[in-house]
Amino acid sequence: VEDRLRGYPEVEAVTTHIGRGSPAVYYNVHPSSDAANFAQLFVQHRVEGLAARNEFVARVRQDLSAVVGAKVRVHEFSQGPGSEAPIALRLIGEELDVLESVAAEVAARMANVSGVVNVDNPLAERAVELRSVVNREKAELAGLAPWQLDQVVRAQLAGLQVATYHDLAGEDYPVVIYYGHPGLTQVSQLDAALVQTPSGTALPLRHLVNWNLEMAPAAFQRRDRSRTVVVTADIEAGYQTAAHAPEGL
């Protein structure tokens, strides 16, 4: 993407930030959160005149839409108070399947509205999750509660905070116990973790927990403790939000 942008004679400079958004460079645009699969490029150009600028932005947007393996969004700075996007529809519901279906329908309708670009449906992004399923019957026979198995898994993957150390300078440091294989990457390594039972027997985790790979939304929000998704979109130059958003929604 950076190479393509630098290939335009109209572009003066490109600043790239990998893993996070650009710092605050415009008064109503807030920096994005850190994410390993995210990058943001700040582009400065020398195009003069509204019509020429609109044509340039449309050309860049069309060109970058052909980039394979990434979703590229071309966004122009605009005046006014900061907001999620010119169009932002918040959907609230408890049934995740229903929320996904409605969000997909809304995003599809938005994409068909003339002048609407950069439609973003967060629930369209899927992630593979490793789900643990506790065999409650075996756990009860061993005298173990699900939370105890959870602690073993946490200690394997991320470590378990057991205390806080206070130094003489008044700083606090968490004391974390980490039990696991360096560079843990295989489910079989989790299966081999030992769980201490009240009777003193050590059982492999695989005797008590089954693992399932499942597809799930990469992220969703909560509002007033309800599941929420915000479907957003930008307005192409020459269009007005109030005049065009209701057309297809």
PDB file of N, CA and C in Angstrom, residues 184-241:
ATOM      1  N   LEU A 184       4.472 -21.877  23.912  1.00  0.00           N
ATOM      2  CA  LEU A 184       3.346 -22.808  23.843  1.00  0.00           C
ATOM      3  C   LEU A 184       2.532 -22.573  22.565  1.00  0.00           C
ATOM      4  N   THR A 185       2.477 -23.560  21.691  1.00  0.00           N
ATOM      5  CA  THR A 185       1.771 -23.402  20.415  1.00  0.00           C
ATOM      6  C   THR A 185       0.864 -24.575  20.085  1.00  0.00           C
ATOM      7  N   GLN A 186       0.967 -25.680  20.810  1.00  0.00           N
ATOM      8  CA  GLN A 186       0.205 -26.886  20.478  1.00  0.00           C
ATOM      9  C   GLN A 186      -0.782 -27.218  21.591  1.00  0.00           C
ATOM     10  N   VAL A 187      -1.978 -27.672  21.179  1.00  0.00           N
ATOM     11  CA  VAL A 187      -2.967 -28.097  22.161  1.00  0.00           C
ATOM     12  C   VAL A 187      -2.438 -29.268  22.972  1.00  0.00           C
ATOM     13  N   SER A 188      -1.628 -30.118  22.350  1.00  0.00           N
ATOM     14  CA  SER A 188      -1.070 -31.275  23.062  1.00  0.00           C
ATOM     15  C   SER A 188      -0.224 -30.841  24.258  1.00  0.00           C
ATOM     16  N   GLN A 189       0.376 -29.650  24.168  1.00  0.00           N
ATOM     17  CA  GLN A 189       1.158 -29.148  25.300  1.00  0.00           C
ATOM     18  C   GLN A 189       0.252 -28.765  26.461  1.00  0.00           C
ATOM     19  N   LEU A 190      -0.935 -28.225  26.136  1.00  0.00           N
ATOM     20  CA  LEU A 190      -1.910 -27.941  27.191  1.00  0.00           C
ATOM     21  C   LEU A 190      -2.435 -29.236  27.792  1.00  0.00           C
ATOM     22  N   ASP A 191      -2.680 -30.225  26.939  1.00  0.00           N
ATOM     23  CA  ASP A 191      -3.198 -31.505  27.418  1.00  0.00           C
ATOM     24  C   ASP A 191      -2.280 -32.147  28.444  1.00  0.00           C
ATOM     25  N   ALA A 192      -0.978 -31.907  28.297  1.00  0.00           N
ATOM     26  CA  ALA A 192       0.003 -32.547  29.182  1.00  0.00           C
ATOM     27  C   ALA A 192       0.125 -31.866  30.539  1.00  0.00           C
ATOM     28  N   ALA A 193      -0.482 -30.679  30.696  1.00  0.00           N
ATOM     29  CA  ALA A 193      -0.405 -29.972  31.976  1.00  0.00           C
ATOM     30  C   ALA A 193      -1.016 -30.828  33.084  1.00  0.00           C
ATOM     31  N   LEU A 194      -0.379 -30.831  34.243  1.00  0.00           N
ATOM     32  CA  LEU A 194      -0.839 -31.652  35.363  1.00  0.00           C
ATOM     33  C   LEU A 194      -1.701 -30.840  36.321  1.00  0.00           C
ATOM     34  N   VAL A 195      -2.786 -31.456  36.777  1.00  0.00           N
ATOM     35  CA  VAL A 195      -3.704 -30.823  37.713  1.00  0.00           C
ATOM     36  C   VAL A 195      -3.661 -31.602  39.021  1.00  0.00           C
ATOM     37  N   GLN A 196      -3.358 -30.906  40.119  1.00  0.00           N
ATOM     38  CA  GLN A 196      -3.272 -31.555  41.420  1.00  0.00           C
ATOM     39  C   GLN A 196      -4.667 -31.708  42.023  1.00  0.00           C
ATOM     40  N   THR A 197      -5.037 -32.930  42.395  1.00  0.00           N
ATOM     41  CA  THR A 197      -6.340 -33.182  43.008  1.00  0.00           C
ATOM     42  C   THR A 197      -6.221 -33.127  44.524  1.00  0.00           C
ATOM     43  N   PRO A 198      -7.349 -32.978  45.244  1.00  0.00           N
ATOM     44  CA  PRO A 198      -7.304 -32.950  46.709  1.00  0.00           C
ATOM     45  C   PRO A 198      -6.685 -34.209  47.323  1.00  0.00           C
ATOM     46  N   SER A 199      -6.760 -35.329  46.615  1.00  0.00           N
ATOM     47  CA  SER A 199      -6.202 -36.577  47.143  1.00  0.00           C
ATOM     48  C   SER A 199      -4.690 -36.659  46.935  1.00  0.00           C
ATOM     49  N   GLY A 200      -4.126 -35.694  46.212  1.00  0.00           N
ATOM     50  CA  GLY A 200      -2.690 -35.691  45.963  1.00  0.00           C
ATOM     51  C   GLY A 200      -2.289 -36.276  44.624  1.00  0.00           C
ATOM     52  N   THR A 201      -3.261 -36.768  43.876  1.00  0.00           N
ATOM     53  CA  THR A 201      -2.969 -37.330  42.556  1.00  0.00           C
ATOM     54  C   THR A 201      -2.839 -36.214  41.520  1.00  0.00           C
ATOM     55  N   ALA A 202      -1.904 -36.380  40.597  1.00  0.00           N
ATOM     56  CA  ALA A 202      -1.729 -35.414  39.515  1.00  0.00           C
ATOM     57  C   ALA A 202      -2.320 -35.994  38.234  1.00  0.00           C
ATOM     58  N   LEU A 203      -3.337 -35.328  37.690  1.00  0.00           N
ATOM     59  CA  LEU A 203      -4.002 -35.804  36.484  1.00  0.00           C
ATOM     60  C   LEU A 203      -3.653 -34.909  35.299  1.00  0.00           C
ATOM     61  N   PRO A 204      -3.378 -35.490  34.137  1.00  0.00           N
ATOM     62  CA  PRO A 204      -3.199 -34.661  32.932  1.00  0.00           C
ATOM     63  C   PRO A 204      -4.490 -33.922  32.601  1.00  0.00           C
ATOM     64  N   LEU A 205      -4.352 -32.710  32.118  1.00  0.00           N
ATOM     65  CA  LEU A 205      -5.517 -31.889  31.816  1.00  0.00           C
ATOM     66  C   LEU A 205      -6.417 -32.541  30.770  1.00  0.00           C
ATOM     67  N   ARG A 206      -5.844 -33.359  29.894  1.00  0.00           N
ATOM     68  CA  ARG A 206      -6.640 -33.971  28.825  1.00  0.00           C
ATOM     69  C   ARG A 206      -7.696 -34.934  29.360  1.00  0.00           C
ATOM     70  N   HIS A 207      -7.531 -35.423  30.598  1.00  0.00           N
ATOM     71  CA  HIS A 207      -8.520 -36.311  31.193  1.00  0.00           C
ATOM     72  C   HIS A 207      -9.754 -35.553  31.680  1.00  0.00           C
ATOM     73  N   LEU A 208      -9.628 -34.220  31.761  1.00  0.00           N
ATOM     74  CA  LEU A 208     -10.697 -33.421  32.361  1.00  0.00           C
ATOM     75  C   LEU A 208     -11.284 -32.371  31.418  1.00  0.00           C
ATOM     76  N   VAL A 209     -10.544 -32.030  30.364  1.00  0.00           N
ATOM     77  CA  VAL A 209     -10.959 -30.940  29.473  1.00  0.00           C
ATOM     78  C   VAL A 209     -10.846 -31.385  28.019  1.00  0.00           C
ATOM     79  N   ASN A 210     -11.849 -31.060  27.231  1.00  0.00           N
ATOM     80  CA  ASN A 210     -11.804 -31.255  25.785  1.00  0.00           C
ATOM     81  C   ASN A 210     -11.660 -29.892  25.104  1.00  0.00           C
ATOM     82  N   TRP A 211     -11.027 -29.882  23.937  1.00  0.00           N
ATOM     83  CA  TRP A 211     -10.774 -28.627  23.226  1.00  0.00           C
ATOM     84  C   TRP A 211     -11.494 -28.632  21.887  1.00  0.00           C
ATOM     85  N   ASN A 212     -12.166 -27.518  21.585  1.00  0.00           N
ATOM     86  CA  ASN A 212     -12.866 -27.374  20.313  1.00  0.00           C
ATOM     87  C   ASN A 212     -12.420 -26.087  19.621  1.00  0.00           C
ATOM     88  N   LEU A 213     -12.190 -26.167  18.315  1.00  0.00           N
ATOM     89  CA  LEU A 213     -11.911 -24.974  17.520  1.00  0.00           C
ATOM     90  C   LEU A 213     -13.236 -24.448  16.972  1.00  0.00           C
ATOM     91  N   GLU A 214     -13.511 -23.174  17.226  1.00  0.00           N
ATOM     92  CA  GLU A 214     -14.771 -22.581  16.809  1.00  0.00           C
ATOM     93  C   GLU A 214     -14.530 -21.245  16.128  1.00  0.00           C
ATOM     94  N   MET A 215     -15.395 -20.923  15.160  1.00  0.00           N
ATOM     95  CA  MET A 215     -15.374 -19.612  14.533  1.00  0.00           C
ATOM     96  C   MET A 215     -16.253 -18.671  15.347  1.00  0.00           C
ATOM     97  N   ALA A 216     -15.748 -17.463  15.578  1.00  0.00           N
ATOM     98  CA  ALA A 216     -16.492 -16.491  16.370  1.00  0.00           C
ATOM     99  C   ALA A 216     -16.165 -15.096  15.863  1.00  0.00           C
ATOM    100  N   PRO A 217     -17.029 -14.112  16.146  1.00  0.00           N
ATOM    101  CA  PRO A 217     -16.712 -12.732  15.750  1.00  0.00           C
ATOM    102  C   PRO A 217     -15.397 -12.286  16.372  1.00  0.00           C
ATOM    103  N   ALA A 218     -14.619 -11.546  15.595  1.00  0.00           N
ATOM    104  CA  ALA A 218     -13.331 -11.079  16.109  1.00  0.00           C
ATOM    105  C   ALA A 218     -13.525 -10.157  17.298  1.00  0.00           C
ATOM    106  N   ALA A 219     -14.608  -9.379  17.304  1.00  0.00           N
ATOM    107  CA  ALA A 219     -14.852  -8.453  18.411  1.00  0.00           C
ATOM    108  C   ALA A 219     -16.290  -7.958  18.357  1.00  0.00           C
ATOM    109  N   PHE A 220     -16.847  -7.689  19.530  1.00  0.00           N
ATOM    110  CA  PHE A 220     -18.110  -6.973  19.611  1.00  0.00           C
ATOM    111  C   PHE A 220     -18.113  -6.179  20.910  1.00  0.00           C
ATOM    112  N   GLN A 221     -18.949  -5.160  20.977  1.00  0.00           N
ATOM    113  CA  GLN A 221     -18.981  -4.282  22.125  1.00  0.00           C
ATOM    114  C   GLN A 221     -20.196  -4.600  22.988  1.00  0.00           C
ATOM    115  N   ARG A 222     -20.217  -3.972  24.152  1.00  0.00           N
ATOM    116  CA  ARG A 222     -21.394  -4.054  25.011  1.00  0.00           C
ATOM    117  C   ARG A 222     -21.821  -2.642  25.389  1.00  0.00           C
ATOM    118  N   ARG A 223     -23.117  -2.418  25.406  1.00  0.00           N
ATOM    119  CA  ARG A 223     -23.690  -1.136  25.807  1.00  0.00           C
ATOM    120  C   ARG A 223     -24.816  -1.439  26.785  1.00  0.00           C
ATOM    121  N   ASP A 224     -24.688  -0.918  27.994  1.00  0.00           N
ATOM    122  CA  ASP A 224     -25.651  -1.242  29.058  1.00  0.00           C
ATOM    123  C   ASP A 224     -25.784  -2.746  29.227  1.00  0.00           C
ATOM    124  N   ARG A 225     -24.646  -3.430  29.133  1.00  0.00           N
ATOM    125  CA  ARG A 225     -24.529  -4.879  29.324  1.00  0.00           C
ATOM    126  C   ARG A 225     -25.209  -5.692  28.214  1.00  0.00           C
ATOM    127  N   SER A 226     -25.592  -5.034  27.137  1.00  0.00           N
ATOM    128  CA  SER A 226     -26.171  -5.740  25.989  1.00  0.00           C
ATOM    129  C   SER A 226     -25.152  -5.795  24.859  1.00  0.00           C
ATOM    130  N   ARG A 227     -25.161  -6.881  24.098  1.00  0.00           N
ATOM    131  CA  ARG A 227     -24.273  -6.992  22.950  1.00  0.00           C
ATOM    132  C   ARG A 227     -24.617  -5.931  21.920  1.00  0.00           C
ATOM    133  N   THR A 228     -23.573  -5.295  21.399  1.00  0.00           N
ATOM    134  CA  THR A 228     -23.764  -4.160  20.492  1.00  0.00           C
ATOM    135  C   THR A 228     -22.782  -4.245  19.345  1.00  0.00           C
ATOM    136  N   VAL A 229     -23.243  -3.866  18.158  1.00  0.00           N
ATOM    137  CA  VAL A 229     -22.351  -3.723  17.007  1.00  0.00           C
ATOM    138  C   VAL A 229     -22.700  -2.405  16.324  1.00  0.00           C
ATOM    139  N   VAL A 230     -21.669  -1.676  15.897  1.00  0.00           N
ATOM    140  CA  VAL A 230     -21.871  -0.408  15.192  1.00  0.00           C
ATOM    141  C   VAL A 230     -21.385  -0.579  13.757  1.00  0.00           C
ATOM    142  N   VAL A 231     -22.307  -0.522  12.810  1.00  0.00           N
ATOM    143  CA  VAL A 231     -21.974  -0.600  11.389  1.00  0.00           C
ATOM    144  C   VAL A 231     -21.751   0.830  10.892  1.00  0.00           C
ATOM    145  N   THR A 232     -20.576   1.098  10.348  1.00  0.00           N
ATOM    146  CA  THR A 232     -20.227   2.466   9.964  1.00  0.00           C
ATOM    147  C   THR A 232     -19.935   2.560   8.471  1.00  0.00           C
ATOM    148  N   ALA A 233     -19.957   3.791   7.969  1.00  0.00           N
ATOM    149  CA  ALA A 233     -19.619   4.044   6.572  1.00  0.00           C
ATOM    150  C   ALA A 233     -19.272   5.513   6.398  1.00  0.00           C
ATOM    151  N   ASP A 234     -18.519   5.797   5.357  1.00  0.00           N
ATOM    152  CA  ASP A 234     -18.182   7.164   4.988  1.00  0.00           C
ATOM    153  C   ASP A 234     -19.043   7.601   3.816  1.00  0.00           C
ATOM    154  N   ILE A 235     -19.071   8.922   3.590  1.00  0.00           N
ATOM    155  CA  ILE A 235     -19.799   9.489   2.463  1.00  0.00           C
ATOM    156  C   ILE A 235     -18.791   9.996   1.438  1.00  0.00           C
ATOM    157  N   GLU A 236     -18.985   9.603   0.197  1.00  0.00           N
ATOM    158  CA  GLU A 236     -18.099  10.036  -0.872  1.00  0.00           C
ATOM    159  C   GLU A 236     -18.274  11.530  -1.122  1.00  0.00           C
ATOM    160  N   ALA A 237     -17.217  12.179  -1.564  1.00  0.00           N
ATOM    161  CA  ALA A 237     -17.271  13.607  -1.851  1.00  0.00           C
ATOM    162  C   ALA A 237     -18.379  13.910  -2.853  1.00  0.00           C
ATOM    163  N   GLY A 238     -19.112  14.985  -2.574  1.00  0.00           N
ATOM    164  CA  GLY A 238     -20.212  15.365  -3.456  1.00  0.00           C
ATOM    165  C   GLY A 238     -21.558  14.865  -2.995  1.00  0.00           C
ATOM    166  N   TYR A 239     -21.597  14.065  -1.923  1.00  0.00           N
ATOM    167  CA  TYR A 239     -22.847  13.549  -1.388  1.00  0.00           C
ATOM    168  C   TYR A 239     -23.052  14.092   0.022  1.00  0.00           C
ATOM    169  N   GLN A 240     -24.304  14.098   0.472  1.00  0.00           N
ATOM    170  CA  GLN A 240     -24.638  14.538   1.814  1.00  0.00           C
ATOM    171  C   GLN A 240     -25.263  13.382   2.577  1.00  0.00           C
ATOM    172  N   THR A 241     -24.891  13.259   3.844  1.00  0.00           N
ATOM    173  CA  THR A 241     -25.363  12.141   4.661  1.00  0.00           C
ATOM    174  C   THR A 241     -26.897  12.124   4.757  1.00  0.00           C
TER     175      THR A 241
END
